[in-house]
Amino acid sequence: EKKYEARVVVVGGRLFGVTIHAHSESAHIDWRTDFGALTYEIVDVPDDVDKGLQRYMTTLGLSYAAFDFCIDQCDRWIFLESNSGGQYSWLEEATGAPINQTLIELLADGAANA
């Protein structure tokens, strides 16, 4: 059984992990059903998950992706999916994670090196 979920946004090799805690039955099943019953928290991504995500990004040649995980009762991170256009703005707003600024810097560096 899952304890909570997490979204990890990867921008140019930098990881932003945010836990998604559901406080209603419907949100616990699918957090998208009850946004009002959610709380968020910045979390350090476990080293093995970090390494796996970095390999994924490198193998596919990606600079951006959002990954979804369930975290079980034993604190194991279970991969659900990768979203090449995954949303993050509500997580940035709730936690202050500087995702937009990191994207801006990535784009500016890319333009400068083009």
PDB file of C-alpha atoms in Angstrom:
ATOM      1  CA  GLU A   1       0.000   0.000   0.000  1.00  0.00           C
ATOM      2  CA  LYS A   2       1.289   3.445  -0.845  1.00  0.00           C
ATOM      3  CA  LYS A   3       2.093   5.926   1.874  1.00  0.00           C
ATOM      4  CA  TYR A   4       2.238   8.946  -0.453  1.00  0.00           C
ATOM      5  CA  GLU A   5       3.334   9.944  -3.935  1.00  0.00           C
ATOM      6  CA  ALA A   6       6.091  12.112  -5.332  1.00  0.00           C
ATOM      7  CA  ARG A   7       6.825  14.000  -8.500  1.00  0.00           C
ATOM      8  CA  VAL A   8      10.448  14.569  -9.421  1.00  0.00           C
ATOM      9  CA  VAL A   9      11.057  17.294 -11.972  1.00  0.00           C
ATOM     10  CA  VAL A  10      14.441  17.013 -13.684  1.00  0.00           C
ATOM     11  CA  VAL A  11      15.828  20.111 -15.386  1.00  0.00           C
ATOM     12  CA  GLY A  12      19.238  19.839 -17.006  1.00  0.00           C
ATOM     13  CA  GLY A  13      20.413  17.262 -14.479  1.00  0.00           C
ATOM     14  CA  ARG A  14      19.028  19.080 -11.439  1.00  0.00           C
ATOM     15  CA  LEU A  15      16.328  17.213  -9.502  1.00  0.00           C
ATOM     16  CA  PHE A  16      13.383  18.779  -7.693  1.00  0.00           C
ATOM     17  CA  GLY A  17      11.593  16.183  -5.584  1.00  0.00           C
ATOM     18  CA  VAL A  18       8.195  17.011  -4.097  1.00  0.00           C
ATOM     19  CA  THR A  19       6.027  14.667  -2.069  1.00  0.00           C
ATOM     20  CA  ILE A  20       2.282  14.723  -2.563  1.00  0.00           C
ATOM     21  CA  HIS A  21       0.334  13.814   0.571  1.00  0.00           C
ATOM     22  CA  ALA A  22      -3.360  12.999   0.175  1.00  0.00           C
ATOM     23  CA  HIS A  23      -5.797  13.827   2.977  1.00  0.00           C
ATOM     24  CA  SER A  24      -8.985  12.390   1.500  1.00  0.00           C
ATOM     25  CA  GLU A  25      -9.939   8.917   0.337  1.00  0.00           C
ATOM     26  CA  SER A  26     -10.389   9.953  -3.289  1.00  0.00           C
ATOM     27  CA  ALA A  27      -7.088  11.857  -3.352  1.00  0.00           C
ATOM     28  CA  HIS A  28      -5.318   8.856  -1.849  1.00  0.00           C
ATOM     29  CA  ILE A  29      -6.525   6.765  -4.795  1.00  0.00           C
ATOM     30  CA  ASP A  30      -5.766   9.483  -7.390  1.00  0.00           C
ATOM     31  CA  TRP A  31      -4.449  12.819  -6.136  1.00  0.00           C
ATOM     32  CA  ARG A  32      -5.799  14.588  -9.232  1.00  0.00           C
ATOM     33  CA  THR A  33      -9.381  14.071  -7.979  1.00  0.00           C
ATOM     34  CA  ASP A  34      -9.122  16.331  -4.927  1.00  0.00           C
ATOM     35  CA  PHE A  35      -6.470  19.049  -5.134  1.00  0.00           C
ATOM     36  CA  GLY A  36      -7.882  20.721  -2.032  1.00  0.00           C
ATOM     37  CA  ALA A  37      -6.971  17.682   0.065  1.00  0.00           C
ATOM     38  CA  LEU A  38      -3.274  17.701  -0.837  1.00  0.00           C
ATOM     39  CA  THR A  39      -0.173  18.979   0.899  1.00  0.00           C
ATOM     40  CA  TYR A  40       3.315  19.144  -0.580  1.00  0.00           C
ATOM     41  CA  GLU A  41       6.821  18.962   0.749  1.00  0.00           C
ATOM     42  CA  ILE A  42      10.263  19.209  -0.841  1.00  0.00           C
ATOM     43  CA  VAL A  43      12.094  15.921  -0.435  1.00  0.00           C
ATOM     44  CA  ASP A  44      15.590  14.660  -1.112  1.00  0.00           C
ATOM     45  CA  VAL A  45      15.444  12.034  -3.829  1.00  0.00           C
ATOM     46  CA  PRO A  46      17.117   8.779  -2.724  1.00  0.00           C
ATOM     47  CA  ASP A  47      20.534   8.204  -4.309  1.00  0.00           C
ATOM     48  CA  ASP A  48      19.488   5.091  -6.241  1.00  0.00           C
ATOM     49  CA  VAL A  49      16.472   6.910  -7.687  1.00  0.00           C
ATOM     50  CA  ASP A  50      18.626   9.942  -8.528  1.00  0.00           C
ATOM     51  CA  LYS A  51      21.147   7.762 -10.371  1.00  0.00           C
ATOM     52  CA  GLY A  52      18.388   5.960 -12.268  1.00  0.00           C
ATOM     53  CA  LEU A  53      16.761   9.224 -13.335  1.00  0.00           C
ATOM     54  CA  GLN A  54      20.101  10.649 -14.456  1.00  0.00           C
ATOM     55  CA  ARG A  55      20.726   7.506 -16.578  1.00  0.00           C
ATOM     56  CA  TYR A  56      17.212   7.761 -18.028  1.00  0.00           C
ATOM     57  CA  MET A  57      17.723  11.404 -18.987  1.00  0.00           C
ATOM     58  CA  THR A  58      21.168  10.748 -20.500  1.00  0.00           C
ATOM     59  CA  THR A  59      20.071   7.648 -22.406  1.00  0.00           C
ATOM     60  CA  LEU A  60      17.122   9.458 -23.971  1.00  0.00           C
ATOM     61  CA  GLY A  61      18.982  12.751 -24.455  1.00  0.00           C
ATOM     62  CA  LEU A  62      16.450  14.712 -22.390  1.00  0.00           C
ATOM     63  CA  SER A  63      16.925  18.037 -20.643  1.00  0.00           C
ATOM     64  CA  TYR A  64      13.489  18.066 -18.987  1.00  0.00           C
ATOM     65  CA  ALA A  65      11.081  15.460 -17.648  1.00  0.00           C
ATOM     66  CA  ALA A  66       8.713  14.970 -14.725  1.00  0.00           C
ATOM     67  CA  PHE A  67       8.612  11.566 -13.048  1.00  0.00           C
ATOM     68  CA  ASP A  68       5.861  10.168 -10.851  1.00  0.00           C
ATOM     69  CA  PHE A  69       6.428   7.715  -8.015  1.00  0.00           C
ATOM     70  CA  CYS A  70       4.487   5.974  -5.262  1.00  0.00           C
ATOM     71  CA  ILE A  71       6.302   5.565  -1.975  1.00  0.00           C
ATOM     72  CA  ASP A  72       5.240   2.465  -0.097  1.00  0.00           C
ATOM     73  CA  GLN A  73       5.045   1.737   3.617  1.00  0.00           C
ATOM     74  CA  CYS A  74       8.709   0.604   3.569  1.00  0.00           C
ATOM     75  CA  ASP A  75       9.754   3.924   1.947  1.00  0.00           C
ATOM     76  CA  ARG A  76      10.538   2.254  -1.387  1.00  0.00           C
ATOM     77  CA  TRP A  77      10.119   4.540  -4.393  1.00  0.00           C
ATOM     78  CA  ILE A  78       8.092   2.796  -7.100  1.00  0.00           C
ATOM     79  CA  PHE A  79       8.337   4.318 -10.580  1.00  0.00           C
ATOM     80  CA  LEU A  80       4.992   5.028 -12.262  1.00  0.00           C
ATOM     81  CA  GLU A  81       5.761   7.094 -15.347  1.00  0.00           C
ATOM     82  CA  SER A  82       7.803   9.775 -17.022  1.00  0.00           C
ATOM     83  CA  ASN A  83       6.125  12.862 -18.477  1.00  0.00           C
ATOM     84  CA  SER A  84       8.148  14.699 -21.125  1.00  0.00           C
ATOM     85  CA  GLY A  85       5.785  17.671 -20.741  1.00  0.00           C
ATOM     86  CA  GLY A  86       4.841  17.095 -17.103  1.00  0.00           C
ATOM     87  CA  GLN A  87       3.336  19.971 -15.173  1.00  0.00           C
ATOM     88  CA  TYR A  88       5.035  21.443 -12.124  1.00  0.00           C
ATOM     89  CA  SER A  89       3.840  25.024 -11.552  1.00  0.00           C
ATOM     90  CA  TRP A  90       1.480  24.128  -8.703  1.00  0.00           C
ATOM     91  CA  LEU A  91       4.349  22.330  -6.966  1.00  0.00           C
ATOM     92  CA  GLU A  92       6.647  25.321  -7.395  1.00  0.00           C
ATOM     93  CA  GLU A  93       3.943  27.619  -6.021  1.00  0.00           C
ATOM     94  CA  ALA A  94       3.312  25.373  -3.004  1.00  0.00           C
ATOM     95  CA  THR A  95       6.970  24.702  -2.131  1.00  0.00           C
ATOM     96  CA  GLY A  96       9.066  27.510  -3.584  1.00  0.00           C
ATOM     97  CA  ALA A  97      11.222  25.053  -5.566  1.00  0.00           C
ATOM     98  CA  PRO A  98      12.997  27.204  -8.206  1.00  0.00           C
ATOM     99  CA  ILE A  99      11.975  25.123 -11.219  1.00  0.00           C
ATOM    100  CA  ASN A 100      11.110  28.044 -13.526  1.00  0.00           C
ATOM    101  CA  GLN A 101      14.391  29.803 -12.778  1.00  0.00           C
ATOM    102  CA  THR A 102      16.313  26.606 -13.483  1.00  0.00           C
ATOM    103  CA  LEU A 103      14.491  26.193 -16.818  1.00  0.00           C
ATOM    104  CA  ILE A 104      15.280  29.808 -17.720  1.00  0.00           C
ATOM    105  CA  GLU A 105      18.964  29.244 -16.941  1.00  0.00           C
ATOM    106  CA  LEU A 106      18.995  26.011 -18.985  1.00  0.00           C
ATOM    107  CA  LEU A 107      17.443  27.776 -21.967  1.00  0.00           C
ATOM    108  CA  ALA A 108      19.757  30.773 -21.646  1.00  0.00           C
ATOM    109  CA  ASP A 109      22.815  28.503 -21.473  1.00  0.00           C
ATOM    110  CA  GLY A 110      21.593  26.589 -24.527  1.00  0.00           C
ATOM    111  CA  ALA A 111      21.059  29.806 -26.487  1.00  0.00           C
ATOM    112  CA  ALA A 112      24.485  31.109 -25.495  1.00  0.00           C
ATOM    113  CA  ASN A 113      26.121  27.871 -26.656  1.00  0.00           C
ATOM    114  CA  ALA A 114      24.195  27.638 -29.936  1.00  0.00           C
TER     115      ALA A 114
END
